[in-house]
Amino acid sequence: MPKENLFIAENQDLDVDEQKKNDILSFIESCNNFQDLIKKLEEENLIWYFIGPLRKDEDIKEQINLKWKEEFHKFEQLINETHKKFEESLPGENFLVYTTKDNDFKIRFENKEKPIEISALLRASDEDKVYNLSLGKDSHITATKKGSERHYDFTGSSSCEMTINWQAKDSKGNNINCSMTVKIDSSGIKNVVDESKFGGITDPEEVLKLIEQNKEVFINGKTLHQAFTDMGKSMNEQQTPAEEAFTKDSSQSPILSSSGYSSLSTPSSHRSSLSTSSEFDGEDEVFESDTFSDVEESKQEGEELKDRVAALEKENTHLKRKNAELKSLNTGITEEGDEELSKLTEGKQDLAKEVTRLKVELEKKVKELAEKDKDIERLAQKVTVLEQSQKDKNARITDLINQLKDKEDEVQSVNGINKELQKKLDQVESELSKLKEENTELRNDIKKTLEEGSKDNHEKQLVEQLTEEKEKNNTLAKEMNQLSKELNELQREKEDLERKIRQLEPERSLADEMSEVNAKVAISTQTEVEYENRRIQASDHETTVPKTQDQGTQAKNAGVDASSSTDQKETKEMEIQTDVKMSDFRNVYDEEGKYIRTELSDPSAASAQASEKSTPSKR
């Protein structure tokens, strides 16, 4: 399984002294809250002393409990819980860990000889978690997981060694277990440490292809292949020219040795100096032999030097050829890096365009959302108004229902009054029937008296009976007038009720029915009253004494005639009072249409009729 082992070369021991303890105590005293204390200790690189060896110190614990006992207790509890969770992914490791916010952890490993398998921690974590691994002083590694990718970002001046293991396929499709140990700092990969393993493959191009297949490890935001290529460029920029004598055109480049790891080519350079012997003239023969001997020795030395120069030139030629190969490889790596950089640049530009488009779309969506919020607010106001209107309408409906009930009660009351009037009308009708019978009897008696020529006492009795009948007729006329007044009052009340009921929508139909019923009652009552008035009138006419009596009877009954004349006059006056039809009445209303009273439609006609009835007929 691919994994990354981290070896922290920096000394991680926490040397506690009195000064660090006093510094922590002073910060506890000066800080206003617990979070400020944590930030201050992080800035001063004292946080690991605080959560490590000094967390149980009695003086520090006493001071911090005086100010933030509950917060410190929660912080300790969180440290213990976090440490317990990390022990599952880092078994057997000795480390300190704490967190100040969700999914952001700070870890410090104790100094030891074996490396830490940091990839196991990342595989067991969620994508949104961040791990800050302390390298001592101001340096740390930020490790995060993004899908299958594991990102390592280095900051600060310290460095560490990382062993990266992964599996790749060679050109033949065979699985190759790859392993490479590199030294890393904030600039990226500095160099390759020890011998790398690529399944026996030594060809530089093949090795680079194996490195390129690692798509999971990112160092300072770059893939392993990009970081390795950048290391080669950095080494190429830092190289110095070889000595001119033999490597004038050669340059140092990053290469992969036969064992598969990166190193620097360090060609041997030699400086050669040839000395030439002076020419001897040999004027003195004594020295010829000696001079010749020296020349021979010089020739031998020259031959040796030539052989050495030839060997050096041959070696130099080999080095030049090797250097050319390295240049070619370096050019390929550079071109590949440039091509990759070009692709990344294009991708970055595409992303920038996409970001711009998304920003424009986001602004548009924000505006649309703002408009929708305004619409929602307006609709909410309308809903509030409608709800209030509905409440008012419900209250109005309730009020109208109550009013309708009241009107129904009034209608029932009117119906009761109508029933009472009907009873009175029935009583009047009964009385009229009795009066009719009495008038008939009286008429018969009068006829009988006139025929028989009754005595004066009988005539006097007849006059008394006529007087009594007149009083009854007057009483009946008064009752009829009273009934007419009550009928007018009921008519007025009925019209008021009809007007009110018409205003109570949608209960109009009930009011219309009430109006029709009351109209029928009024018409029926009016017809009955008119009918009874006519009956009374007919009865009164029947009770008048005929004026065709003979002269003897008139002389004999002079007193009776005088009395009868007086009675006839009074009876005709009664007829004027009672012989009035309901059609002769009319209702009087004001300008607003409100009922005032009921009066005769034509008073002059009534007067004329009365005068006609009061004038005796001539025969």
XYZ file of N, CA and C in Angstrom, residues 375-494:
360
model
N -40.078 40.431 -3.065
C -41.401 39.908 -3.421
C -42.033 39.166 -2.248
N -41.209 38.370 -1.576
C -41.717 37.630 -0.416
C -42.195 38.591 0.667
N -41.401 39.673 0.864
C -41.785 40.661 1.874
C -43.107 41.338 1.501
N -43.224 41.698 0.186
C -44.475 42.319 -0.255
C -45.653 41.350 -0.100
N -45.417 40.084 -0.490
C -46.485 39.097 -0.341
C -46.851 38.889 1.125
N -45.832 38.924 1.980
C -46.105 38.778 3.412
C -46.972 39.931 3.916
N -46.661 41.163 3.428
C -47.485 42.306 3.812
C -48.915 42.140 3.301
N -49.037 41.683 2.019
C -50.372 41.460 1.473
C -51.123 40.404 2.280
N -50.404 39.324 2.631
C -51.035 38.270 3.429
C -51.518 38.822 4.765
N -50.676 39.692 5.373
C -51.072 40.305 6.643
C -52.333 41.139 6.477
N -52.338 41.952 5.378
C -53.520 42.788 5.114
C -54.750 41.912 4.863
N -54.563 40.847 4.044
C -55.686 39.956 3.751
C -56.180 39.237 5.006
N -55.230 38.827 5.853
C -55.633 38.169 7.096
C -56.440 39.115 7.974
N -55.964 40.385 8.054
C -56.694 41.370 8.839
C -58.073 41.630 8.241
N -58.094 41.727 6.874
C -59.380 41.928 6.200
C -60.315 40.750 6.448
N -59.748 39.532 6.400
C -60.559 38.345 6.659
C -61.105 38.354 8.079
N -60.259 38.791 9.030
C -60.721 38.881 10.416
C -61.868 39.881 10.536
N -61.691 41.049 9.850
C -62.751 42.059 9.886
C -64.035 41.511 9.268
N -63.890 40.809 8.120
C -65.069 40.239 7.479
C -65.733 39.182 8.357
N -64.909 38.364 9.007
C -65.476 37.362 9.911
C -66.241 38.025 11.050
N -65.642 39.112 11.575
C -66.323 39.848 12.643
C -67.622 40.461 12.130
N -67.562 41.011 10.888
C -68.762 41.608 10.295
C -69.842 40.549 10.060
N -69.405 39.370 9.572
C -70.358 38.274 9.354
C -71.003 37.850 10.674
N -70.159 37.733 11.713
C -70.699 37.383 13.032
C -71.716 38.415 13.500
N -71.353 39.704 13.296
C -72.258 40.780 13.689
C -73.564 40.711 12.892
N -73.443 40.462 11.568
C -74.639 40.366 10.732
C -75.507 39.173 11.133
N -74.832 38.069 11.475
C -75.591 36.896 11.925
C -76.375 37.221 13.195
N -75.690 37.938 14.112
C -76.374 38.345 15.348
C -77.543 39.278 15.039
N -77.265 40.247 14.104
C -78.348 41.154 13.730
C -79.504 40.387 13.084
N -79.162 39.410 12.242
C -80.199 38.618 11.593
C -81.038 37.868 12.623
N -80.350 37.316 13.641
C -81.091 36.641 14.704
C -82.029 37.608 15.410
N -81.502 38.835 15.654
C -82.359 39.845 16.300
C -83.568 40.152 15.425
N -83.316 40.308 14.109
C -84.426 40.618 13.205
C -85.413 39.456 13.126
N -84.865 38.241 13.157
C -85.764 37.090 13.168
C -86.635 37.098 14.414
N -86.005 37.495 15.535
C -86.801 37.616 16.761
C -87.877 38.678 16.602
N -87.493 39.824 15.973
C -88.470 40.883 15.744
C -89.588 40.397 14.816
N -89.196 39.645 13.767
C -90.215 39.114 12.854
C -91.176 38.189 13.594
N -90.593 37.351 14.454
C -91.453 36.479 15.250
C -92.389 37.285 16.139
N -91.832 38.397 16.683
C -92.672 39.274 17.507
C -93.800 39.884 16.681
N -93.440 40.337 15.437
C -94.464 40.903 14.548
C -95.510 39.845 14.206
N -95.028 38.626 13.980
C -95.978 37.549 13.700
C -96.935 37.346 14.868
N -96.378 37.461 16.064
C -97.240 37.347 17.237
C -98.272 38.462 17.289
N -97.776 39.686 16.967
C -98.710 40.825 16.953
C -99.783 40.608 15.893
N -99.366 40.115 14.730
C -100.337 39.843 13.665
C -101.383 38.826 14.113
N -100.902 37.828 14.845
C -101.847 36.839 15.358
C -102.843 37.473 16.325
N -102.311 38.375 17.203
C -103.200 39.064 18.137
C -104.229 39.895 17.392
N -103.715 40.613 16.333
C -104.643 41.423 15.539
C -105.683 40.547 14.847
N -105.200 39.391 14.380
C -106.142 38.480 13.730
C -107.224 38.026 14.712
N -106.777 37.784 15.964
C -107.760 37.412 16.982
C -108.763 38.534 17.214
N -108.210 39.781 17.306
C -109.108 40.926 17.501
C -110.063 41.063 16.327
N -109.489 40.851 15.101
C -110.321 40.949 13.905
C -111.434 39.900 13.925
N -111.073 38.725 14.381
C -112.089 37.680 14.494
C -113.162 38.066 15.504
N -112.679 38.684 16.611
C -113.650 39.124 17.615
C -114.579 40.199 17.063
N -113.965 41.159 16.310
C -114.775 42.228 15.708
C -115.785 41.634 14.734
N -115.304 40.660 13.948
C -116.199 40.011 12.987
C -117.359 39.328 13.711
N -117.016 38.703 14.853
C -118.072 38.050 15.632
C -119.065 39.066 16.172
N -118.486 40.194 16.659
C -119.370 41.245 17.172
C -120.225 41.825 16.057
N -119.622 41.996 14.864
C -120.391 42.517 13.735
C -121.528 41.560 13.361
N -121.221 40.274 13.451
C -122.279 39.293 13.155
C -123.429 39.419 14.155
N -123.047 39.591 15.418
C -124.081 39.767 16.435
C -124.886 41.028 16.185
N -124.112 42.123 15.828
C -124.815 43.384 15.555
C -125.764 43.233 14.369
N -125.320 42.476 13.373
C -126.175 42.260 12.208
C -127.462 41.542 12.607
N -127.293 40.533 13.427
C -128.478 39.809 13.884
C -129.397 40.718 14.684
N -128.750 41.511 15.567
C -129.560 42.428 16.373
C -130.251 43.455 15.490
N -129.496 43.956 14.464
C -130.114 44.935 13.549
C -131.287 44.303 12.790
N -131.078 43.032 12.419
C -132.178 42.341 11.717
C -133.407 42.228 12.618
N -133.140 41.824 13.864
C -134.255 41.717 14.807
C -134.914 43.072 15.033
N -134.000 44.098 15.155
C -134.534 45.447 15.380
C -135.382 45.905 14.196
N -134.894 45.596 13.011
C -135.664 45.979 11.816
C -137.011 45.278 11.776
N -136.995 44.026 12.137
C -138.261 43.291 12.164
C -139.210 43.879 13.196
N -138.589 44.219 14.340
C -139.424 44.828 15.389
C -140.012 46.147 14.936
N -139.155 46.939 14.238
C -139.643 48.252 13.768
C -140.769 48.066 12.764
N -140.587 47.142 11.851
C -141.640 46.882 10.872
C -142.935 46.444 11.552
N -142.699 45.553 12.516
C -143.871 45.044 13.232
C -144.563 46.157 13.991
N -143.744 47.014 14.561
C -144.319 48.126 15.323
C -145.059 49.079 14.418
N -144.443 49.368 13.282
C -145.093 50.281 12.342
C -146.395 49.699 11.819
N -146.405 48.412 11.605
C -147.616 47.779 11.086
C -148.718 47.745 12.135
N -148.375 47.451 13.317
C -149.375 47.291 14.357
C -149.725 48.615 15.029
N -148.868 49.571 14.767
C -149.148 50.864 15.428
C -149.028 50.762 16.911
N -147.852 50.384 17.343
C -147.594 50.144 18.757
C -147.808 51.395 19.569
N -147.903 51.162 20.771
C -148.103 52.255 21.717
C -146.820 53.058 21.885
N -147.005 54.210 22.622
C -145.871 55.134 22.810
C -144.738 54.498 23.599
N -145.101 53.713 24.588
C -144.010 53.111 25.368
C -143.159 52.176 24.525
N -143.856 51.493 23.616
C -143.072 50.613 22.729
C -142.203 51.418 21.781
N -142.710 52.544 21.337
C -141.908 53.409 20.460
C -140.709 53.973 21.222
N -141.003 54.331 22.452
C -139.896 54.839 23.273
C -138.822 53.780 23.447
N -139.280 52.553 23.653
C -138.326 51.440 23.775
C -137.526 51.260 22.501
N -138.236 51.459 21.367
C -137.529 51.345 20.086
C -136.466 52.423 19.941
N -136.819 53.629 20.383
C -135.828 54.722 20.316
C -134.625 54.411 21.185
N -134.899 53.851 22.343
C -133.789 53.493 23.237
C -132.904 52.428 22.601
N -133.594 51.462 21.949
C -132.800 50.433 21.271
C -131.957 51.020 20.149
N -132.572 51.975 19.409
C -131.791 52.624 18.342
C -130.595 53.392 18.913
N -130.879 54.076 20.025
C -129.774 54.827 20.670
C -128.668 53.881 21.113
N -129.090 52.753 21.684
C -128.094 51.767 22.138
C -127.287 51.211 20.968
N -128.041 50.958 19.847
C -127.336 50.465 18.672
C -126.367 51.506 18.133
N -126.787 52.769 18.198
C -125.888 53.841 17.734
C -124.613 53.876 18.562
N -124.761 53.744 19.872
C -123.577 53.756 20.735
C -122.661 52.568 20.416
N -123.314 51.410 20.172
C -122.497 50.245 19.808
C -121.751 50.487 18.507
N -122.512 51.115 17.540
C -121.839 51.408 16.263
C -120.686 52.393 16.454
N -120.902 53.386 17.312
C -119.808 54.349 17.592
C -118.609 53.639 18.226
N -118.933 52.754 19.181
C -117.833 52.003 19.827
C -117.084 51.150 18.812
N -117.883 50.512 17.934
C -117.250 49.689 16.900
C -116.400 50.536 15.957
N -116.916 51.750 15.635
C -116.125 52.647 14.761
C -114.813 53.047 15.426
N -114.890 53.314 16.751
C -113.655 53.656 17.463
C -112.651 52.492 17.419
N -113.201 51.295 17.634
C -112.311 50.125 17.583
C -111.686 49.965 16.203
N -112.526 50.240 15.153
C -111.982 50.153 13.792
C -110.885 51.190 13.567
N -111.107 52.392 14.096
C -110.051 53.428 13.973
C -108.782 53.007 14.704
N -108.983 52.432 15.898
C -107.811 51.977 16.647
C -107.065 50.873 15.901
N -107.860 49.958 15.303
C -107.221 48.906 14.505
C -106.490 49.492 13.308
N -107.088 50.543 12.710
C -106.414 51.199 11.571
C -105.088 51.811 11.997
N -105.089 52.456 13.173
C -103.837 53.038 13.676
C -102.797 51.949 13.932
N -103.241 50.874 14.589
C -102.304 49.776 14.850
C -101.783 49.176 13.550
N -102.720 49.094 12.556
C -102.286 48.573 11.261
C -101.240 49.481 10.621
N -101.458 50.801 10.723
C -100.459 51.757 10.196
C -99.123 51.609 10.919
N -99.187 51.454 12.232
C -97.946 51.294 13.000
C -97.214 50.009 12.592
N -97.979 48.942 12.419
C -97.367 47.694 11.965
C -96.787 47.835 10.573
N -97.489 48.586 9.716
C -96.971 48.821 8.365
C -95.631 49.547 8.422
N -95.549 50.551 9.293
C -94.297 51.310 9.431
C -93.170 50.410 9.953
N -93.478 49.618 10.981
C -92.467 48.707 11.524
C -92.035 47.689 10.472
N -93.037 47.207 9.697
C -92.714 46.226 8.658
C -91.744 46.809 7.632
